[in-house]
Protein backbone atom coordinates (compact mmCIF):
# COMPACT_ATOMS: atom_id res chain seq x y z
CA UNK A 1 0.00 0.00 0.00
CA UNK A 2 1.06 3.59 -0.55
CA UNK A 3 1.12 6.32 2.07
CA UNK A 4 -1.82 8.01 0.40
CA UNK A 5 -3.99 4.92 1.01
CA UNK A 6 -3.38 4.47 4.75
CA UNK A 7 -4.09 6.30 7.97
CA UNK A 8 -3.51 5.42 11.58
CA UNK A 9 -4.22 6.19 15.22
CA UNK A 10 -1.71 5.58 18.03
CA UNK A 11 -2.05 5.74 21.80
CA UNK A 12 0.64 6.35 24.39
CA UNK A 13 0.00 2.95 26.01
CA UNK A 14 1.14 1.16 22.82
CA UNK A 15 -2.24 0.50 21.24
CA UNK A 16 -2.62 1.51 17.61
CA UNK A 17 -4.65 0.76 14.52
CA UNK A 18 -3.91 1.31 10.83
CA UNK A 19 -6.70 1.94 8.32
CA UNK A 20 -6.18 1.06 4.67
CA UNK A 21 -8.43 1.89 1.74
CA UNK A 22 -9.00 -0.97 -0.68
CA UNK A 23 -11.32 -1.41 -3.62
CA UNK A 24 -13.61 -4.44 -3.84
CA UNK A 25 -15.83 -4.76 -6.91
CA UNK A 26 -15.31 -1.09 -7.64
CA UNK A 27 -16.29 0.00 -4.11
CA UNK A 28 -13.82 1.60 -1.74
CA UNK A 29 -13.67 -0.25 1.57
CA UNK A 30 -11.73 0.77 4.69
CA UNK A 31 -10.08 -2.07 6.58
CA UNK A 32 -8.31 -1.80 9.96
CA UNK A 33 -5.40 -3.94 11.12
CA UNK A 34 -2.37 -3.90 13.44
CA UNK A 35 0.95 -4.32 11.59
CA UNK A 36 3.78 -5.99 13.51
CA UNK A 37 6.49 -4.82 11.12
CA UNK A 38 6.76 -2.21 8.36
CA UNK A 39 8.92 -2.11 5.24
CA UNK A 40 9.08 1.42 3.83
CA UNK A 41 9.82 1.57 0.10
CA UNK A 42 8.37 5.01 -0.62
CA UNK A 43 9.65 8.53 -0.05
CA UNK A 44 7.90 9.91 3.01
CA UNK A 45 8.37 13.54 2.00
CA UNK A 46 8.69 15.56 -1.17
CA UNK A 47 7.93 19.17 -1.90
CA UNK A 48 5.75 18.06 -4.76
CA UNK A 49 2.01 18.38 -4.25
CA UNK A 50 0.40 15.97 -1.75
CA UNK A 51 3.61 14.07 -1.02
CA UNK A 52 4.19 14.96 2.60
CA UNK A 53 3.61 11.84 4.71
CA UNK A 54 5.83 12.69 7.65
CA UNK A 55 2.78 12.60 9.91
CA UNK A 56 2.42 8.86 9.22
CA UNK A 57 6.09 8.27 10.04
CA UNK A 58 5.58 10.13 13.31
CA UNK A 59 2.47 8.05 14.04
CA UNK A 60 4.27 4.75 13.44
CA UNK A 61 7.14 5.90 15.63
CA UNK A 62 4.59 6.93 18.29
CA UNK A 63 3.09 3.44 18.13
CA UNK A 64 6.53 1.80 18.37
CA UNK A 65 6.22 -0.24 15.17
CA UNK A 66 9.58 -1.72 14.08
CA UNK A 67 10.55 -1.12 10.48
CA UNK A 68 13.23 -1.32 7.77
CA UNK A 69 14.90 1.08 7.67
CA UNK A 70 14.40 2.48 11.13
CA UNK A 71 11.74 5.15 11.44
CA UNK A 72 14.29 7.54 12.94
CA UNK A 73 16.49 7.30 9.85
CA UNK A 74 13.50 7.62 7.51
CA UNK A 75 12.43 10.82 9.23
CA UNK A 76 16.01 12.17 9.05
CA UNK A 77 16.03 11.55 5.29
CA UNK A 78 13.16 14.00 4.81
CA UNK A 79 15.65 16.81 4.16
CA UNK A 80 18.59 16.25 1.85
CA UNK A 81 20.80 18.97 3.34
CA UNK A 82 20.38 17.27 6.71
CA UNK A 83 21.64 14.01 5.19
CA UNK A 84 24.48 15.80 3.40
CA UNK A 85 25.59 17.20 6.76
CA UNK A 86 26.18 13.60 7.88
CA UNK A 87 28.28 13.02 4.78
CA UNK A 88 30.35 16.05 5.68
CA UNK A 89 31.11 14.44 9.04
CA UNK A 90 32.22 11.26 7.27
CA UNK A 91 34.36 13.34 4.90
CA UNK A 92 36.11 15.00 7.83
CA UNK A 93 36.76 11.59 9.39
CA UNK A 94 38.04 9.67 6.35
CA UNK A 95 39.52 12.52 4.33
CA UNK A 96 39.19 13.45 0.66
CA UNK A 97 41.29 10.49 -0.54
CA UNK A 98 39.01 7.79 0.87
CA UNK A 99 35.73 9.71 0.73
CA UNK A 100 35.71 12.23 -2.18
CA UNK A 101 32.66 14.35 -1.31
CA UNK A 102 31.55 17.08 -3.70
CA UNK A 103 31.66 20.69 -2.55
CA UNK A 104 28.28 22.13 -1.64
CA UNK A 105 26.92 25.44 -0.34
CA UNK A 106 23.75 25.72 1.70
CA UNK A 107 21.42 28.75 1.64
CA UNK A 108 18.64 28.77 4.26
CA UNK A 109 16.63 31.26 2.16
CA UNK A 110 16.91 33.50 -0.90
CA UNK A 111 18.27 36.45 1.10
CA UNK A 112 21.68 34.80 1.43
CA UNK A 113 22.01 33.96 -2.27
CA UNK A 114 24.22 36.95 -2.98
CA UNK A 115 27.67 35.44 -3.22
CA UNK A 116 28.66 34.48 -6.71
CA UNK A 117 29.83 30.86 -6.93
CA UNK A 118 32.09 29.54 -9.63
CA UNK A 119 30.05 28.82 -12.73
CA UNK A 120 28.57 26.63 -14.01
CA UNK A 121 26.74 25.39 -10.92
CA UNK A 122 23.81 23.15 -10.17
CA UNK A 123 21.13 24.70 -7.95
CA UNK A 124 18.90 22.32 -5.96
CA UNK A 125 15.77 23.88 -4.51
CA UNK A 126 14.22 22.31 -1.47
CA UNK A 127 13.77 18.57 -1.05
CA UNK A 128 12.81 16.70 -4.22
CA UNK A 129 13.54 13.46 -6.04
CA UNK A 130 14.06 12.06 -9.53
CA UNK A 131 15.74 15.17 -10.93
CA UNK A 132 13.02 17.58 -9.78
CA UNK A 133 14.08 21.02 -8.48
CA UNK A 134 17.56 20.86 -10.08
CA UNK A 135 18.70 23.63 -12.40
CA UNK A 136 22.01 24.20 -14.18
CA UNK A 137 23.16 27.84 -13.98
CA UNK A 138 25.91 29.10 -16.30
CA UNK A 139 26.32 32.75 -15.16
CA UNK A 140 25.49 35.14 -12.34
CA UNK A 141 22.50 36.64 -14.19
CA UNK A 142 20.75 33.31 -14.26
CA UNK A 143 21.77 32.79 -10.66
CA UNK A 144 19.97 35.99 -9.60
CA UNK A 145 16.85 34.84 -11.45
CA UNK A 146 16.94 31.51 -9.63
CA UNK A 147 17.27 33.34 -6.31
CA UNK A 148 13.98 35.14 -7.05
CA UNK A 149 12.33 31.77 -7.69
CA UNK A 150 13.65 30.44 -4.38
CA UNK A 151 11.99 33.44 -2.69
CA UNK A 152 8.61 32.24 -3.94
CA UNK A 153 9.15 28.68 -2.69
CA UNK A 154 10.04 29.92 0.81
CA UNK A 155 12.53 27.14 1.35
CA UNK A 156 16.25 26.47 1.34
CA UNK A 157 18.56 25.85 -1.59
CA UNK A 158 21.99 24.36 -2.24
CA UNK A 159 24.58 24.86 -4.96
CA UNK A 160 27.19 22.41 -6.28
CA UNK A 161 29.84 22.82 -8.99
CA UNK A 162 28.79 21.26 -12.27
CA UNK A 163 30.87 18.15 -13.04
CA UNK A 164 31.30 17.22 -16.67
CA UNK A 165 30.95 13.49 -16.11
CA UNK A 166 31.59 10.39 -18.14
CA UNK A 167 29.13 8.25 -16.19
CA UNK A 168 27.29 7.99 -12.93
CA UNK A 169 28.09 5.41 -10.24
CA UNK A 170 25.60 3.78 -7.92
CA UNK A 171 26.66 1.43 -5.11
CA UNK A 172 23.77 -0.25 -3.30
CA UNK A 173 23.66 -2.35 -0.15
CA UNK A 174 20.76 -4.58 0.87
CA UNK A 175 21.59 -6.31 4.10
CA UNK A 176 24.89 -8.02 3.31
CA UNK A 177 24.46 -7.95 -0.47
CA UNK A 178 26.43 -5.40 -2.51
CA UNK A 179 26.05 -4.29 -6.12
CA UNK A 180 27.65 -1.53 -8.19
CA UNK A 181 26.23 -0.02 -11.39
CA UNK A 182 27.49 2.40 -14.03
CA UNK A 183 25.02 4.57 -15.96
CA UNK A 184 25.98 6.51 -19.10
CA UNK A 185 23.70 9.05 -20.77
CA UNK A 186 22.88 8.42 -24.38
CA UNK A 187 20.57 11.35 -25.05
CA UNK A 188 23.26 13.85 -24.02
CA UNK A 189 21.26 15.32 -21.12
CA UNK A 190 23.41 16.45 -18.20
CA UNK A 191 20.91 14.64 -15.95
CA UNK A 192 21.76 11.00 -16.51
CA UNK A 193 18.51 9.89 -14.88
CA UNK A 194 16.55 11.84 -17.48
CA UNK A 195 16.23 10.67 -21.07
CA UNK A 196 17.97 7.61 -22.42
CA UNK A 197 20.87 6.03 -20.58
CA UNK A 198 22.82 2.80 -20.66
CA UNK A 199 23.10 0.84 -17.41
CA UNK A 200 25.55 -1.93 -16.66
CA UNK A 201 26.79 -3.70 -13.56
CA UNK A 202 30.43 -3.28 -12.63
CA UNK A 203 32.78 -5.00 -10.22
CA UNK A 204 32.49 -4.19 -6.55
CA UNK A 205 35.82 -2.66 -5.52
CA UNK A 206 37.11 -2.05 -2.01
CA UNK A 207 36.75 1.67 -2.55
CA UNK A 208 33.07 1.40 -3.37
CA UNK A 209 32.48 -0.98 -0.45
CA UNK A 210 34.10 1.50 1.93
CA UNK A 211 31.79 4.25 0.69
CA UNK A 212 28.56 2.34 1.16
CA UNK A 213 29.62 0.71 4.45
CA UNK A 214 30.50 4.08 5.93
CA UNK A 215 27.27 5.69 4.77
CA UNK A 216 25.22 2.79 6.11
CA UNK A 217 26.30 3.72 9.65
CA UNK A 218 24.66 7.15 9.72
CA UNK A 219 21.46 7.76 11.70
CA UNK A 220 21.96 4.64 13.78
CA UNK A 221 22.39 2.28 10.81
CA UNK A 222 20.80 1.80 7.40
CA UNK A 223 19.87 -1.75 6.36
CA UNK A 224 19.09 -0.61 2.81
CA UNK A 225 20.99 2.28 1.23
CA UNK A 226 22.78 3.42 -1.90
CA UNK A 227 25.56 5.90 -2.63
CA UNK A 228 25.45 8.00 -5.79
CA UNK A 229 28.57 9.51 -7.34
CA UNK A 230 29.80 10.82 -10.69
CA UNK A 231 33.00 10.04 -12.49
CA UNK A 232 34.24 13.19 -14.19
CA UNK A 233 36.21 13.56 -17.36
CA UNK A 234 39.08 14.64 -15.16
CA UNK A 235 39.27 11.05 -13.87
CA UNK A 236 38.03 11.87 -10.36
CA UNK A 237 35.03 10.56 -8.46
CA UNK A 238 32.60 12.84 -6.63
CA UNK A 239 30.07 11.58 -4.08
CA UNK A 240 27.01 13.80 -4.07
CA UNK A 241 24.11 11.84 -2.49
CA UNK A 242 23.10 8.86 -0.36
CA UNK A 243 19.67 7.21 -0.57
CA UNK A 244 17.80 5.16 2.02
CA UNK A 245 15.33 2.26 1.74
CA UNK A 246 13.16 4.26 -0.69
CA UNK A 247 15.78 3.86 -3.42
CA UNK A 248 14.45 2.43 -6.69
CA UNK A 249 15.71 -0.93 -7.87
CA UNK A 250 17.58 -0.85 -11.16
CA UNK A 251 19.28 -3.31 -13.49
CA UNK A 252 18.40 -6.80 -14.54
CA UNK A 253 18.70 -8.25 -11.04
CA UNK A 254 15.65 -6.57 -9.54
CA UNK A 255 14.00 -9.91 -8.73
CA UNK A 256 17.10 -10.97 -6.85
CA UNK A 257 17.17 -7.64 -5.00
CA UNK A 258 13.54 -8.08 -3.95
CA UNK A 259 14.41 -11.50 -2.57
CA UNK A 260 17.28 -9.97 -0.60
CA UNK A 261 14.88 -7.39 0.85
CA UNK A 262 12.46 -10.16 1.80
CA UNK A 263 15.20 -12.13 3.53
CA UNK A 264 16.31 -9.00 5.35
CA UNK A 265 12.81 -8.28 6.65
CA UNK A 266 12.33 -11.89 7.81
CA UNK A 267 15.69 -11.78 9.57
CA UNK A 268 14.77 -8.54 11.35
CA UNK A 269 11.43 -9.96 12.44
CA UNK A 270 13.15 -13.05 13.84
CA UNK A 271 15.50 -10.80 15.77
CA UNK A 272 12.54 -8.94 17.21
CA UNK A 273 10.96 -12.21 18.33
CA UNK A 274 14.18 -13.41 19.94
CA UNK A 275 14.54 -10.16 21.88
CA UNK A 276 10.94 -10.25 23.12
CA UNK A 277 10.90 -11.61 26.70
CA UNK A 278 8.69 -14.69 27.02
CA UNK A 279 7.36 -15.30 30.55
CA UNK A 280 8.18 -18.86 31.60
CA UNK A 281 6.66 -20.68 34.59
CA UNK A 282 8.91 -21.09 37.56
CA UNK A 283 10.50 -24.43 38.08
CA UNK A 284 8.95 -26.55 40.84
CA UNK A 285 12.31 -27.14 42.46
CA UNK A 286 12.99 -23.44 42.73
CA UNK A 287 9.67 -22.71 44.41
CA UNK A 288 9.68 -25.76 46.66
CA UNK A 289 13.13 -25.20 48.10
CA UNK A 290 12.14 -22.48 50.57
CA UNK A 291 8.97 -24.40 51.46
CA UNK A 292 10.84 -27.62 52.15
CA UNK A 293 13.36 -25.69 54.18
CA UNK A 294 10.64 -24.20 56.33
CA UNK A 295 9.19 -27.63 57.10
CA UNK A 296 12.46 -29.00 58.38
CA UNK A 297 13.30 -29.24 62.04
CA UNK A 298 15.43 -26.39 63.35
CA UNK A 299 19.04 -27.44 63.36
CA UNK A 300 20.77 -27.67 66.73
CA UNK A 301 23.50 -25.25 65.73
CA UNK A 302 20.95 -22.52 65.05
CA UNK A 303 19.65 -22.52 68.67
CA UNK A 304 21.69 -20.99 71.51
CA UNK A 305 23.10 -23.84 73.60
CA UNK A 306 21.43 -24.26 76.98
CA UNK A 307 23.52 -24.81 80.06
CA UNK A 308 23.31 -28.35 81.47
CA UNK A 309 21.99 -29.23 84.93
CA UNK A 310 24.18 -28.81 88.04
CA UNK A 311 27.14 -31.05 88.62
CA UNK A 312 26.47 -34.25 90.48
CA UNK A 313 23.65 -35.50 88.26
CA UNK A 314 25.90 -37.68 86.14
CA UNK A 315 27.29 -39.97 88.88
CA UNK A 316 23.90 -40.47 90.54
CA UNK A 317 21.88 -41.32 87.41
CA UNK A 318 21.89 -44.79 85.91
CA UNK A 319 23.40 -45.23 82.48
CA UNK A 320 20.09 -45.74 80.74
CA UNK A 321 18.53 -42.58 82.19
CA UNK A 322 21.47 -40.20 81.89
CA UNK A 323 20.50 -38.67 78.58
CA UNK A 324 16.99 -38.06 79.82
CA UNK A 325 17.93 -36.52 83.13
CA UNK A 326 20.35 -34.06 81.57
CA UNK A 327 17.75 -32.31 79.44
CA UNK A 328 18.04 -28.50 79.82
CA UNK A 329 15.04 -26.53 80.93
CA UNK A 330 13.05 -25.22 77.96
CA UNK A 331 11.21 -21.89 78.26
CA UNK A 332 8.67 -22.60 75.53
CA UNK A 333 5.92 -24.32 77.48
CA UNK A 334 5.55 -25.09 81.20
CA UNK A 335 2.96 -27.15 82.97
CA UNK A 336 1.71 -27.12 86.60
CA UNK A 337 2.64 -30.08 88.78
CA UNK A 338 -0.84 -31.55 88.61
CA UNK A 339 -0.62 -32.06 84.85
CA UNK A 340 2.88 -33.54 84.73
CA UNK A 341 1.72 -37.14 85.29
CA UNK A 342 -0.99 -37.13 82.61
CA UNK A 343 -0.15 -39.24 79.60
CA UNK A 344 -1.54 -36.62 77.17
CA UNK A 345 0.91 -33.91 78.28
CA UNK A 346 3.05 -32.60 75.43
CA UNK A 347 6.75 -33.12 75.89
CA UNK A 348 8.64 -29.88 75.22
CA UNK A 349 11.98 -31.55 74.61
CA UNK A 350 13.62 -34.34 72.69
CA UNK A 351 16.73 -36.23 73.72
CA UNK A 352 19.80 -34.49 72.28
CA UNK A 353 22.12 -36.34 70.01
CA UNK A 354 23.00 -36.74 66.36
CA UNK A 355 19.68 -38.35 65.51
CA UNK A 356 16.11 -37.17 66.05
CA UNK A 357 14.60 -40.51 67.04
CA UNK A 358 12.26 -40.55 70.01
CA UNK A 359 13.15 -42.86 72.95
CA UNK A 360 11.33 -46.14 72.82
CA UNK A 361 8.77 -46.92 75.51
CA UNK A 362 10.78 -49.98 76.64
CA UNK A 363 13.63 -47.76 77.78
CA UNK A 364 11.47 -46.26 80.51
CA UNK A 365 10.51 -49.48 82.36
CA UNK A 366 8.58 -49.71 85.62
CA UNK A 367 11.30 -47.92 87.58
CA UNK A 368 10.96 -44.73 85.49
CA UNK A 369 7.20 -44.70 85.98
CA UNK A 370 7.60 -45.21 89.71
CA UNK A 371 10.17 -42.45 89.98
CA UNK A 372 7.98 -39.97 88.10
CA UNK A 373 5.09 -40.74 90.40
CA UNK A 374 7.24 -40.29 93.50
CA UNK A 375 8.28 -36.88 92.23
CA UNK A 376 4.72 -35.53 92.33
CA UNK A 377 4.30 -34.96 96.09
CA UNK A 378 7.56 -32.99 96.33
CA UNK A 379 7.11 -29.49 97.74
CA UNK A 380 6.91 -26.87 95.03
CA UNK A 381 9.22 -23.90 95.57
CA UNK A 382 8.22 -20.38 94.68
CA UNK A 383 8.90 -19.38 91.06
CA UNK A 384 12.23 -17.68 90.82
CA UNK A 385 13.06 -14.82 88.45
CA UNK A 386 16.18 -16.80 87.62
CA UNK A 387 16.52 -17.50 83.83
CA UNK A 388 16.82 -21.14 82.83
CA UNK A 389 20.30 -20.61 81.45
CA UNK A 390 21.84 -19.88 84.88
CA UNK A 391 22.49 -23.39 86.42
CA UNK A 392 26.10 -24.36 87.03
CA UNK A 393 27.98 -25.16 83.80
CA UNK A 394 29.16 -28.60 82.84
CA UNK A 395 32.12 -29.33 80.56
CA UNK A 396 29.97 -30.96 77.85
CA UNK A 397 27.00 -28.70 76.97
CA UNK A 398 24.38 -30.22 74.75
CA UNK A 399 22.31 -27.95 72.42
CA UNK A 400 18.58 -28.34 72.20
CA UNK A 401 17.60 -29.96 68.91
CA UNK A 402 14.38 -28.03 68.34
CA UNK A 403 12.26 -25.12 69.44
CA UNK A 404 8.75 -26.38 68.93
CA UNK A 405 7.50 -28.93 71.50
CA UNK A 406 6.82 -32.45 70.30
CA UNK A 407 4.06 -34.56 71.84
CA UNK A 408 5.17 -37.80 73.50
CA UNK A 409 3.09 -40.22 75.57
CA UNK A 410 5.90 -41.16 78.01
CA UNK A 411 7.14 -38.99 80.87
CA UNK A 412 10.52 -39.24 82.50
CA UNK A 413 12.13 -37.83 85.62
CA UNK A 414 13.45 -34.74 83.83
CA UNK A 415 9.91 -33.79 82.81
CA UNK A 416 8.56 -34.18 86.31
CA UNK A 417 11.40 -32.17 87.75
CA UNK A 418 10.93 -29.46 85.17
CA UNK A 419 7.22 -29.26 85.82
CA UNK A 420 7.77 -29.34 89.56
CA UNK A 421 9.45 -25.94 89.50
CA UNK A 422 6.83 -24.48 87.08
CA UNK A 423 8.90 -21.62 85.72
CA UNK A 424 6.80 -19.03 83.97
CA UNK A 425 7.72 -17.79 80.51
CA UNK A 426 8.37 -14.27 81.69
CA UNK A 427 10.92 -15.48 84.24
CA UNK A 428 13.29 -16.50 81.46
CA UNK A 429 13.58 -12.99 80.12
CA UNK A 430 13.63 -10.93 83.29
CA UNK A 431 16.80 -9.91 85.03
CA UNK A 432 16.95 -9.99 88.86
CA UNK A 433 19.09 -8.08 91.29
CA UNK A 434 19.62 -11.00 93.66
CA UNK A 435 20.66 -13.34 90.85
CA UNK A 436 23.23 -15.23 92.92
CA UNK A 437 20.74 -15.95 95.72
CA UNK A 438 18.17 -17.32 93.26
CA UNK A 439 20.87 -19.45 91.66
CA UNK A 440 21.87 -21.00 94.97
CA UNK A 441 18.24 -21.58 95.97
CA UNK A 442 17.60 -23.41 92.67
CA UNK A 443 20.61 -25.67 93.17
CA UNK A 444 19.54 -26.53 96.74
CA UNK A 445 16.01 -27.40 95.60
CA UNK A 446 17.34 -29.63 92.83
CA UNK A 447 19.65 -31.52 95.20
CA UNK A 448 16.87 -32.03 97.76
CA UNK A 449 14.59 -33.38 95.04
CA UNK A 450 17.15 -35.86 93.76
CA UNK A 451 18.07 -36.93 97.27
CA UNK A 452 14.46 -37.73 97.98
CA UNK A 453 14.03 -39.54 94.66
CA UNK A 454 16.96 -41.92 95.15
CA UNK A 455 16.63 -42.40 98.91
CA UNK A 456 14.58 -45.50 98.25
C-alpha angles and dihedrals in degrees: 000000000000126000090251091061099052138065133175148193123212132189129205092241091064099263116130142157131202121209120206128189115224133171121233118181090342094308122114111234127186115219126187126210142153113241117209095196136016131209111197114205099157133078108258094204138029131155089234116107117290095357101114108110099154089119089065091050089051090049093051090048089049089053092048096236112167116230148170113272101022115264090236092059092044091054091048090054091062090093120045096204088056089055092045089055087062090052089053089057090051090048091054090050100046100028132227094289096061098028111030101193120184119244114256137179123207124211116189091201142351093271092075095049093099103103114092112233124203109279140268098045137165115233117204115195119205124316115323141140141218096034095308118142094018120125131177112223120195102182143016093261091062089043091058090050091052090050089058089052091051088054090061094049092052093214141102129279138199133205129208131180112260111250117207095220136193094204143340124251126213122185114187131189125196109179103305096340119104131193133172126201135188120208123193123189116237100179092058095241114147087227103074091194090059122073124356121343138166118234127196136165117245135193118283107242128194090249093057092045090053091052096052095039091053093047092048089065097063121105092018096307137319118226092189121032144134135206120217122203140158129228109217129211086250088069095249130121123228123195110210108160146017123205130204133212091308091072114127119244115243138181132038094297098070092120090054091048091052089053090051090052090050092051090048093052092048090049092051092049091051089051090052091052093049091051093049109099112237114205109233125194116254118258115256092232092055093051096041096051097078090041094052090046091054092052094055123099114262109263117244093237091059093060121074108253114253120225114251125242121280121291116271097053094096099059094044098049122081118246095253094052100041097095091049097047094050095061111132119236112267119212096203101088132003130188132203117250093255092063098045095087096050114109092221094060113122115241110229095200143049126208109269120238142102093293131055098219117135118237113263119246091241091066091066099057126174093296093061091050091049093049093050090051092049089053093062100076092051113123112262114230122217115274110266125215086227112124116236092244094067105082117115113287124249125206094244110050116190120209121226111253097216146012103214116074118246121213116241128172096215125077125202136191094269090058093050092048092048093049091045092067093043098202113196121230094244092056091068094061102039123092119220131205095219093050095145093052092051090048093053092045091053092051092049092050092050093050093048090051094051092044090055093045096054098035089094 
